[in-house]
PDB file of C-alpha atoms and ligand atoms in Angstrom:
ATOM      1  CA  UNK T  63       0.066  -0.064  -0.074  1.00 89.00           C
ATOM      2  CA  UNK T  64       2.703   2.438   0.286  1.00 96.00           C
ATOM      3  CA  UNK T  65       4.179   1.509  -2.346  1.00 97.00           C
ATOM      4  CA  UNK T  66       1.336   2.816  -4.343  1.00 97.00           C
ATOM      5  CA  UNK T  67       0.747   6.313  -2.148  1.00 98.00           C
ATOM      6  CA  UNK T  68       4.306   6.954  -3.058  1.00 98.00           C
ATOM      7  CA  UNK T  69       3.523   6.149  -6.331  1.00 98.00           C
ATOM      8  CA  UNK T  70       0.752   8.796  -6.239  1.00 98.00           C
ATOM      9  CA  UNK T  71       3.290  11.300  -5.358  1.00 98.00           C
ATOM     10  CA  UNK T  72       5.343  10.863  -7.826  1.00 98.00           C
ATOM     11  CA  UNK T  73       2.306  11.077 -10.420  1.00 98.00           C
ATOM     12  CA  UNK T  74       1.583  13.942  -9.067  1.00 98.00           C
ATOM     13  CA  UNK T  75       5.161  15.942  -8.980  1.00 98.00           C
ATOM     14  CA  UNK T  76       6.284  13.887 -12.137  1.00 98.00           C
ATOM     15  CA  UNK T  77       3.513  13.110 -14.578  1.00 98.00           C
ATOM     16  CA  UNK T  78       0.959  15.445 -13.695  1.00 98.00           C
ATOM     17  CA  UNK T  79       3.317  18.696 -13.107  1.00 98.00           C
ATOM     18  CA  UNK T  80       4.466  18.278 -16.638  1.00 98.00           C
ATOM     19  CA  UNK T  81       0.780  17.222 -18.032  1.00 98.00           C
ATOM     20  CA  UNK T  82      -1.299  19.709 -15.939  1.00 98.00           C
ATOM     21  CA  UNK T  83      -3.034  21.555 -19.360  1.00 97.00           C
ATOM     22  CA  UNK T  84      -3.601  18.276 -20.677  1.00 97.00           C
ATOM     23  CA  UNK T  85      -5.654  17.119 -17.493  1.00 98.00           C
ATOM     24  CA  UNK T  86      -7.507  20.117 -17.319  1.00 98.00           C
ATOM     25  CA  UNK T  87      -8.597  19.944 -20.708  1.00 97.00           C
ATOM     26  CA  UNK T  88      -9.713  16.805 -19.960  1.00 97.00           C
ATOM     27  CA  UNK T  89     -11.931  17.981 -16.852  1.00 98.00           C
ATOM     28  CA  UNK T  90     -13.383  21.067 -18.729  1.00 98.00           C
ATOM     29  CA  UNK T  91     -14.214  19.178 -22.074  1.00 97.00           C
ATOM     30  CA  UNK T  92     -15.061  15.507 -21.245  1.00 96.00           C
ATOM     31  CA  UNK T  93     -13.766  12.573 -22.716  1.00 97.00           C
ATOM     32  CA  UNK T  94     -13.470  12.042 -26.276  1.00 97.00           C
ATOM     33  CA  UNK T  95     -11.833   8.408 -26.872  1.00 98.00           C
ATOM     34  CA  UNK T  96     -11.213   6.811 -30.140  1.00 98.00           C
ATOM     35  CA  UNK T  97     -10.975   3.826 -29.192  1.00 98.00           C
ATOM     36  CA  UNK T  98     -12.953   1.162 -26.847  1.00 98.00           C
ATOM     37  CA  UNK T  99     -10.184  -1.485 -25.235  1.00 98.00           C
ATOM     38  CA  UNK T 100     -10.858  -4.708 -23.958  1.00 98.00           C
ATOM     39  CA  UNK T 101      -8.615  -7.025 -22.710  1.00 98.00           C
ATOM     40  CA  UNK T 102      -8.125  -9.150 -19.694  1.00 98.00           C
ATOM     41  CA  UNK T 103      -7.898  -8.490 -15.960  1.00 98.00           C
ATOM     42  CA  UNK T 104      -4.171  -9.688 -16.027  1.00 98.00           C
ATOM     43  CA  UNK T 105      -1.399  -7.217 -14.123  1.00 98.00           C
ATOM     44  CA  UNK T 106       1.025  -7.761 -16.778  1.00 98.00           C
ATOM     45  CA  UNK T 107      -0.971  -6.053 -19.335  1.00 98.00           C
ATOM     46  CA  UNK T 108      -1.630  -2.649 -19.421  1.00 98.00           C
ATOM     47  CA  UNK T 109      -3.032  -0.784 -21.702  1.00 98.00           C
ATOM     48  CA  UNK T 110      -2.104   2.588 -21.920  1.00 98.00           C
ATOM     49  CA  UNK T 111       1.467   1.311 -21.447  1.00 98.00           C
ATOM     50  CA  UNK T 112       1.842  -1.185 -24.423  1.00 98.00           C
ATOM     51  CA  UNK T 113      -0.148   1.407 -26.634  1.00 98.00           C
ATOM     52  CA  UNK T 114       1.731   4.555 -25.554  1.00 97.00           C
ATOM     53  CA  UNK T 115      -1.621   6.183 -25.164  1.00 98.00           C
ATOM     54  CA  UNK T 116      -2.389   9.048 -22.652  1.00 97.00           C
ATOM     55  CA  UNK T 117      -5.443   9.636 -20.587  1.00 98.00           C
ATOM     56  CA  UNK T 118      -8.532   9.947 -22.128  1.00 98.00           C
ATOM     57  CA  UNK T 119      -7.464   8.114 -25.577  1.00 98.00           C
ATOM     58  CA  UNK T 120      -8.258   4.410 -24.548  1.00 98.00           C
ATOM     59  CA  UNK T 121     -12.089   3.632 -22.937  1.00 98.00           C
ATOM     60  CA  UNK T 122     -11.285   0.242 -21.230  1.00 98.00           C
ATOM     61  CA  UNK T 123     -12.708  -2.588 -20.114  1.00 98.00           C
ATOM     62  CA  UNK T 124     -11.094  -5.409 -18.360  1.00 98.00           C
ATOM     63  CA  UNK T 125     -12.108  -8.569 -17.075  1.00 97.00           C
ATOM     64  CA  UNK T 126     -11.048 -12.377 -16.773  1.00 97.00           C
ATOM     65  CA  UNK T 127      -9.687 -13.634 -20.377  1.00 98.00           C
ATOM     66  CA  UNK T 128     -11.127 -10.329 -22.148  1.00 98.00           C
ATOM     67  CA  UNK T 129     -14.834 -11.610 -22.662  1.00 97.00           C
ATOM     68  CA  UNK T 130     -17.649  -9.918 -24.287  1.00 96.00           C
ATOM     69  CA  UNK T 131     -20.761 -11.400 -23.107  1.00 95.00           C
ATOM     70  CA  UNK T 132     -23.040 -12.188 -26.306  1.00 93.00           C
ATOM     71  CA  UNK T 133     -26.165  -9.855 -26.387  1.00 92.00           C
ATOM     72  CA  UNK T 134     -29.140 -11.867 -25.009  1.00 83.00           C
ATOM     73  CA  UNK T 135     -27.624 -15.039 -24.561  1.00 80.00           C
ATOM     74  CA  UNK T 136     -24.366 -13.908 -22.129  1.00 68.00           C
ATOM     75  CA  UNK T 137     -24.590 -12.101 -18.456  1.00 72.00           C
ATOM     76  CA  UNK T 138     -25.743  -8.756 -18.910  1.00 73.00           C
ATOM     77  CA  UNK T 139     -24.092  -6.401 -16.857  1.00 88.00           C
ATOM     78  CA  UNK T 140     -20.970  -4.388 -16.718  1.00 92.00           C
ATOM     79  CA  UNK T 141     -19.100  -5.121 -19.888  1.00 95.00           C
ATOM     80  CA  UNK T 142     -22.656  -4.547 -22.101  1.00 95.00           C
ATOM     81  CA  UNK T 143     -23.204  -1.292 -20.394  1.00 96.00           C
ATOM     82  CA  UNK T 144     -19.717  -0.276 -21.286  1.00 98.00           C
ATOM     83  CA  UNK T 145     -19.755  -1.428 -24.542  1.00 98.00           C
ATOM     84  CA  UNK T 146     -23.658   0.689 -25.269  1.00 97.00           C
ATOM     85  CA  UNK T 147     -21.595   4.195 -23.485  1.00 98.00           C
ATOM     86  CA  UNK T 148     -18.272   3.858 -25.819  1.00 98.00           C
ATOM     87  CA  UNK T 149     -20.204   3.171 -28.929  1.00 98.00           C
ATOM     88  CA  UNK T 150     -23.806   4.677 -28.366  1.00 98.00           C
ATOM     89  CA  UNK T 151     -22.272   7.567 -26.385  1.00 98.00           C
ATOM     90  CA  UNK T 152     -18.820   8.489 -26.953  1.00 98.00           C
ATOM     91  CA  UNK T 153     -19.201   7.018 -30.400  1.00 98.00           C
ATOM     92  CA  UNK T 154     -15.834   4.981 -30.733  1.00 98.00           C
ATOM     93  CA  UNK T 155     -14.229   4.769 -34.096  1.00 98.00           C
ATOM     94  CA  UNK T 156     -12.608   1.357 -33.317  1.00 98.00           C
ATOM     95  CA  UNK T 157     -13.054  -1.287 -31.124  1.00 98.00           C
ATOM     96  CA  UNK T 158     -10.125  -3.632 -29.909  1.00 98.00           C
ATOM     97  CA  UNK T 159     -10.088  -6.902 -28.491  1.00 98.00           C
ATOM     98  CA  UNK T 160      -6.917  -7.752 -26.861  1.00 98.00           C
ATOM     99  CA  UNK T 161      -6.013 -11.405 -25.796  1.00 98.00           C
ATOM    100  CA  UNK T 162      -2.590 -12.333 -24.439  1.00 98.00           C
ATOM    101  CA  UNK T 163       0.116 -15.085 -23.926  1.00 98.00           C
ATOM    102  CA  UNK T 164       0.169 -16.559 -20.177  1.00 97.00           C
ATOM    103  CA  UNK T 165      -3.447 -16.130 -19.921  1.00 97.00           C
ATOM    104  CA  UNK T 166      -4.856 -18.042 -16.447  1.00 97.00           C
ATOM    105  CA  UNK T 167      -8.406 -17.589 -17.903  1.00 97.00           C
ATOM    106  CA  UNK T 168      -7.287 -19.094 -21.418  1.00 97.00           C
ATOM    107  CA  UNK T 169      -5.913 -22.127 -19.410  1.00 95.00           C
ATOM    108  CA  UNK T 170      -8.925 -22.294 -17.066  1.00 96.00           C
ATOM    109  CA  UNK T 171     -11.223 -22.788 -20.692  1.00 96.00           C
ATOM    110  CA  UNK T 172      -8.902 -25.527 -21.474  1.00 94.00           C
ATOM    111  CA  UNK T 173      -9.035 -27.227 -18.250  1.00 93.00           C
ATOM    112  CA  UNK T 174     -12.259 -26.125 -16.368  1.00 94.00           C
ATOM    113  CA  UNK T 175     -11.726 -29.013 -13.900  1.00 95.00           C
ATOM    114  CA  UNK T 176      -8.983 -26.657 -12.533  1.00 95.00           C
ATOM    115  CA  UNK T 177     -11.633 -23.883 -11.586  1.00 96.00           C
ATOM    116  CA  UNK T 178     -14.546 -26.369 -10.535  1.00 96.00           C
ATOM    117  CA  UNK T 179     -14.297 -25.186  -7.508  1.00 97.00           C
ATOM    118  CA  UNK T 180     -14.356 -21.412  -8.411  1.00 97.00           C
ATOM    119  CA  UNK T 181     -18.140 -20.960  -9.484  1.00 96.00           C
ATOM    120  CA  UNK T 182     -18.088 -17.104 -10.408  1.00 95.00           C
ATOM    121  CA  UNK T 183     -14.980 -18.024 -12.763  1.00 95.00           C
ATOM    122  CA  UNK T 184     -16.760 -21.011 -14.098  1.00 95.00           C
ATOM    123  CA  UNK T 185     -19.727 -19.425 -14.720  1.00 93.00           C
ATOM    124  CA  UNK T 186     -18.018 -16.577 -16.893  1.00 94.00           C
ATOM    125  CA  UNK T 187     -16.362 -18.352 -18.628  1.00 94.00           C
ATOM    126  CA  UNK T 188     -19.148 -20.697 -20.339  1.00 91.00           C
ATOM    127  CA  UNK T 189     -19.195 -17.703 -22.647  1.00 87.00           C
ATOM    128  CA  UNK T 190     -15.897 -19.283 -23.999  1.00 91.00           C
ATOM    129  CA  UNK T 191     -17.087 -23.123 -23.162  1.00 90.00           C
ATOM    130  CA  UNK T 192     -16.898 -23.997 -26.963  1.00 92.00           C
ATOM    131  CA  UNK T 193     -13.141 -23.076 -27.853  1.00 94.00           C
ATOM    132  CA  UNK T 194     -11.881 -26.756 -26.237  1.00 93.00           C
ATOM    133  CA  UNK T 195     -14.124 -27.993 -28.880  1.00 94.00           C
ATOM    134  CA  UNK T 196     -13.136 -25.651 -31.882  1.00 93.00           C
ATOM    135  CA  UNK T 197      -9.457 -26.326 -30.841  1.00 93.00           C
ATOM    136  CA  UNK T 198      -9.657 -30.136 -30.984  1.00 92.00           C
ATOM    137  CA  UNK T 199     -11.197 -29.877 -34.259  1.00 94.00           C
ATOM    138  CA  UNK T 200      -9.789 -27.060 -35.945  1.00 93.00           C
ATOM    139  CA  UNK T 201      -5.358 -27.539 -34.290  1.00 92.00           C
ATOM    140  CA  UNK T 202      -5.268 -30.967 -32.531  1.00 90.00           C
ATOM    141  CA  UNK T 203      -2.453 -31.595 -34.696  1.00 93.00           C
ATOM    142  CA  UNK T 204      -0.521 -28.623 -32.841  1.00 91.00           C
ATOM    143  CA  UNK T 205       0.372 -29.486 -29.591  1.00 89.00           C
ATOM    144  CA  UNK T 206       1.999 -27.817 -25.692  1.00 88.00           C
ATOM    145  CA  UNK T 207       1.936 -23.853 -25.946  1.00 90.00           C
ATOM    146  CA  UNK T 208       1.090 -23.737 -29.932  1.00 92.00           C
ATOM    147  CA  UNK T 209      -2.224 -25.062 -28.962  1.00 92.00           C
ATOM    148  CA  UNK T 210      -2.615 -22.969 -25.690  1.00 94.00           C
ATOM    149  CA  UNK T 211      -1.870 -19.908 -28.151  1.00 95.00           C
ATOM    150  CA  UNK T 212      -4.459 -20.840 -31.103  1.00 96.00           C
ATOM    151  CA  UNK T 213      -6.473 -20.674 -28.179  1.00 96.00           C
ATOM    152  CA  UNK T 214      -5.679 -17.201 -27.219  1.00 98.00           C
ATOM    153  CA  UNK T 215      -6.232 -16.419 -30.812  1.00 97.00           C
ATOM    154  CA  UNK T 216      -9.820 -18.333 -30.890  1.00 96.00           C
ATOM    155  CA  UNK T 217     -10.795 -16.816 -27.800  1.00 97.00           C
ATOM    156  CA  UNK T 218     -10.285 -13.440 -29.086  1.00 98.00           C
ATOM    157  CA  UNK T 219     -12.099 -13.877 -32.494  1.00 97.00           C
ATOM    158  CA  UNK T 220     -15.080 -15.363 -30.526  1.00 95.00           C
ATOM    159  CA  UNK T 221     -14.896 -12.544 -28.605  1.00 96.00           C
ATOM    160  CA  UNK T 222     -15.441 -10.438 -31.752  1.00 97.00           C
ATOM    161  CA  UNK T 223     -18.349 -12.207 -33.122  1.00 96.00           C
ATOM    162  CA  UNK T 224     -20.083 -11.103 -29.741  1.00 95.00           C
ATOM    163  CA  UNK T 225     -19.312  -7.918 -30.315  1.00 97.00           C
ATOM    164  CA  UNK T 226     -21.600  -8.081 -33.402  1.00 97.00           C
ATOM    165  CA  UNK T 227     -24.602  -9.383 -31.781  1.00 96.00           C
ATOM    166  CA  UNK T 228     -25.120  -5.596 -29.931  1.00 97.00           C
ATOM    167  CA  UNK T 229     -27.559  -4.332 -32.659  1.00 97.00           C
ATOM    168  CA  UNK T 230     -25.524  -0.871 -32.309  1.00 97.00           C
ATOM    169  CA  UNK T 231     -21.781  -2.360 -32.823  1.00 98.00           C
ATOM    170  CA  UNK T 232     -23.452  -3.996 -36.086  1.00 98.00           C
ATOM    171  CA  UNK T 233     -25.464  -1.272 -37.657  1.00 98.00           C
ATOM    172  CA  UNK T 234     -21.786   0.882 -37.089  1.00 98.00           C
ATOM    173  CA  UNK T 235     -20.012  -1.670 -38.601  1.00 98.00           C
ATOM    174  CA  UNK T 236     -21.712  -1.726 -41.675  1.00 98.00           C
ATOM    175  CA  UNK T 237     -21.947   2.018 -41.598  1.00 97.00           C
ATOM    176  CA  UNK T 238     -18.516   2.127 -41.792  1.00 97.00           C
ATOM    177  CA  UNK T 239     -18.387   4.279 -38.792  1.00 97.00           C
ATOM    178  CA  UNK T 240     -16.539   1.552 -36.552  1.00 98.00           C
ATOM    179  CA  UNK T 241     -14.013  -0.816 -37.041  1.00 98.00           C
ATOM    180  CA  UNK T 242     -12.850  -3.877 -35.036  1.00 98.00           C
ATOM    181  CA  UNK T 243      -9.451  -5.792 -34.397  1.00 98.00           C
ATOM    182  CA  UNK T 244      -8.461  -8.430 -32.363  1.00 98.00           C
ATOM    183  CA  UNK T 245      -5.391  -8.471 -30.748  1.00 98.00           C
ATOM    184  CA  UNK T 246      -2.849 -10.646 -28.739  1.00 98.00           C
ATOM    185  CA  UNK T 247       0.116  -9.090 -26.880  1.00 98.00           C
ATOM    186  CA  UNK T 248       3.074 -10.928 -25.638  1.00 98.00           C
ATOM    187  CA  UNK T 249       3.978 -10.712 -22.575  1.00 98.00           C
ATOM    188  CA  UNK T 250       7.720 -12.201 -22.900  1.00 98.00           C
ATOM    189  CA  UNK T 251       8.994  -9.986 -25.765  1.00 98.00           C
ATOM    190  CA  UNK T 252       6.173  -7.374 -25.779  1.00 98.00           C
ATOM    191  CA  UNK T 253       5.051  -8.162 -29.153  1.00 98.00           C
ATOM    192  CA  UNK T 254       1.178  -7.464 -30.625  1.00 98.00           C
ATOM    193  CA  UNK T 255      -0.366  -9.637 -33.370  1.00 98.00           C
ATOM    194  CA  UNK T 256      -3.054  -8.617 -35.162  1.00 98.00           C
ATOM    195  CA  UNK T 257      -6.098 -10.690 -36.708  1.00 98.00           C
ATOM    196  CA  UNK T 258      -5.831 -10.037 -40.401  1.00 97.00           C
ATOM    197  CA  UNK T 259      -9.470 -11.634 -41.527  1.00 94.00           C
ATOM    198  CA  UNK T 260      -7.863 -11.932 -45.198  1.00 95.00           C
ATOM    199  CA  UNK T 261      -5.281 -14.738 -44.360  1.00 94.00           C
ATOM    200  CA  UNK T 262      -7.104 -15.756 -41.322  1.00 94.00           C
ATOM    201  CA  UNK T 263      -3.931 -15.317 -39.173  1.00 96.00           C
ATOM    202  CA  UNK T 264      -2.344 -13.436 -36.418  1.00 97.00           C
ATOM    203  CA  UNK T 265       0.601 -11.269 -37.796  1.00 97.00           C
ATOM    204  CA  UNK T 266       3.164  -9.476 -35.795  1.00 97.00           C
ATOM    205  CA  UNK T 267       2.395  -5.447 -36.564  1.00 96.00           C
ATOM    206  CA  UNK T 268       5.375  -3.492 -37.197  1.00 91.00           C
ATOM    207  CA  UNK T 269       5.837  -0.063 -37.416  1.00 86.00           C
ATOM    208  CA  UNK T 270       4.180   1.569 -40.498  1.00 80.00           C
ATOM    209  CA  UNK T 271       7.051   2.901 -42.123  1.00 73.00           C
ATOM    210  CA  UNK T 272       8.357  -0.464 -41.748  1.00 67.00           C
ATOM    211  CA  UNK T 273       7.311  -2.065 -45.135  1.00 56.00           C
ATOM    212  CA  UNK T 274       5.042  -5.891 -44.454  1.00 54.00           C
ATOM    213  CA  UNK T 275       6.126  -8.230 -46.814  1.00 53.00           C
ATOM    214  CA  UNK T 276       4.082  -9.822 -48.825  1.00 51.00           C
ATOM    215  CA  UNK T 277       1.479 -11.943 -47.489  1.00 48.00           C
ATOM    216  CA  UNK T 278       2.645 -15.146 -48.717  1.00 49.00           C
ATOM    217  CA  UNK T 279       6.098 -14.669 -46.946  1.00 48.00           C
ATOM    218  CA  UNK T 280       4.833 -13.837 -43.990  1.00 45.00           C
ATOM    219  CA  UNK T 281       5.310 -16.663 -40.898  1.00 47.00           C
ATOM    220  CA  UNK T 282       2.134 -16.943 -38.901  1.00 50.00           C
ATOM    221  CA  UNK T 283       3.387 -14.764 -36.303  1.00 50.00           C
ATOM    222  CA  UNK T 284       1.963 -16.445 -33.415  1.00 47.00           C
ATOM    223  CA  UNK T 285       2.285 -19.740 -33.613  1.00 46.00           C
TER     224      UNK T 285
HETATM  225 ZN1  LIG P 294      -5.511 -13.533 -18.663  1.00 61.64          ZN
END
């Protein structure tokens, strides 16, 4: 706790002092974030840090396993409310669902018996309960970590599908007013892999001034 209090003093004396105008402007004008960022609770994933974004730029939803309960099927609650507010009121232009490596939720989705003593976690992860079968059907040829990576990626894609079950999300996507991306953050390397629908693969994000090699020369990055 002392570490956090010291941290607050450090923040006020340094970052805040250097960015006072930004905070004053955000307080006066309100927030206008461009992106709704949905990720896991995991303490090793720090959205503003990995995207180098400032206060006011990301509207963030965090939960166990970066899950979006489908409209009308999953539990209605904080996630649905935050999505509705971000899209209908803040009118964000993009939604990112960001999974990550070494995710305990994915481990629990693949091995539900390990969390059977945790009724709330078990119930929450039901939204992704089709993933083990999906992995067995499509990725039976993969083993160990490669199979876990496939599950992390598929879990992100399931949430992108679930986002479309909200009519206001589907409408804006169809109108071209909203974009969605699926990411996987690799903790050990700091790399981020972005789902590319054309190839059906998660490919490493590279600086925009770096030329991407043609699709055919790119290895499936995260697997
Ligand atoms: Zn996680």
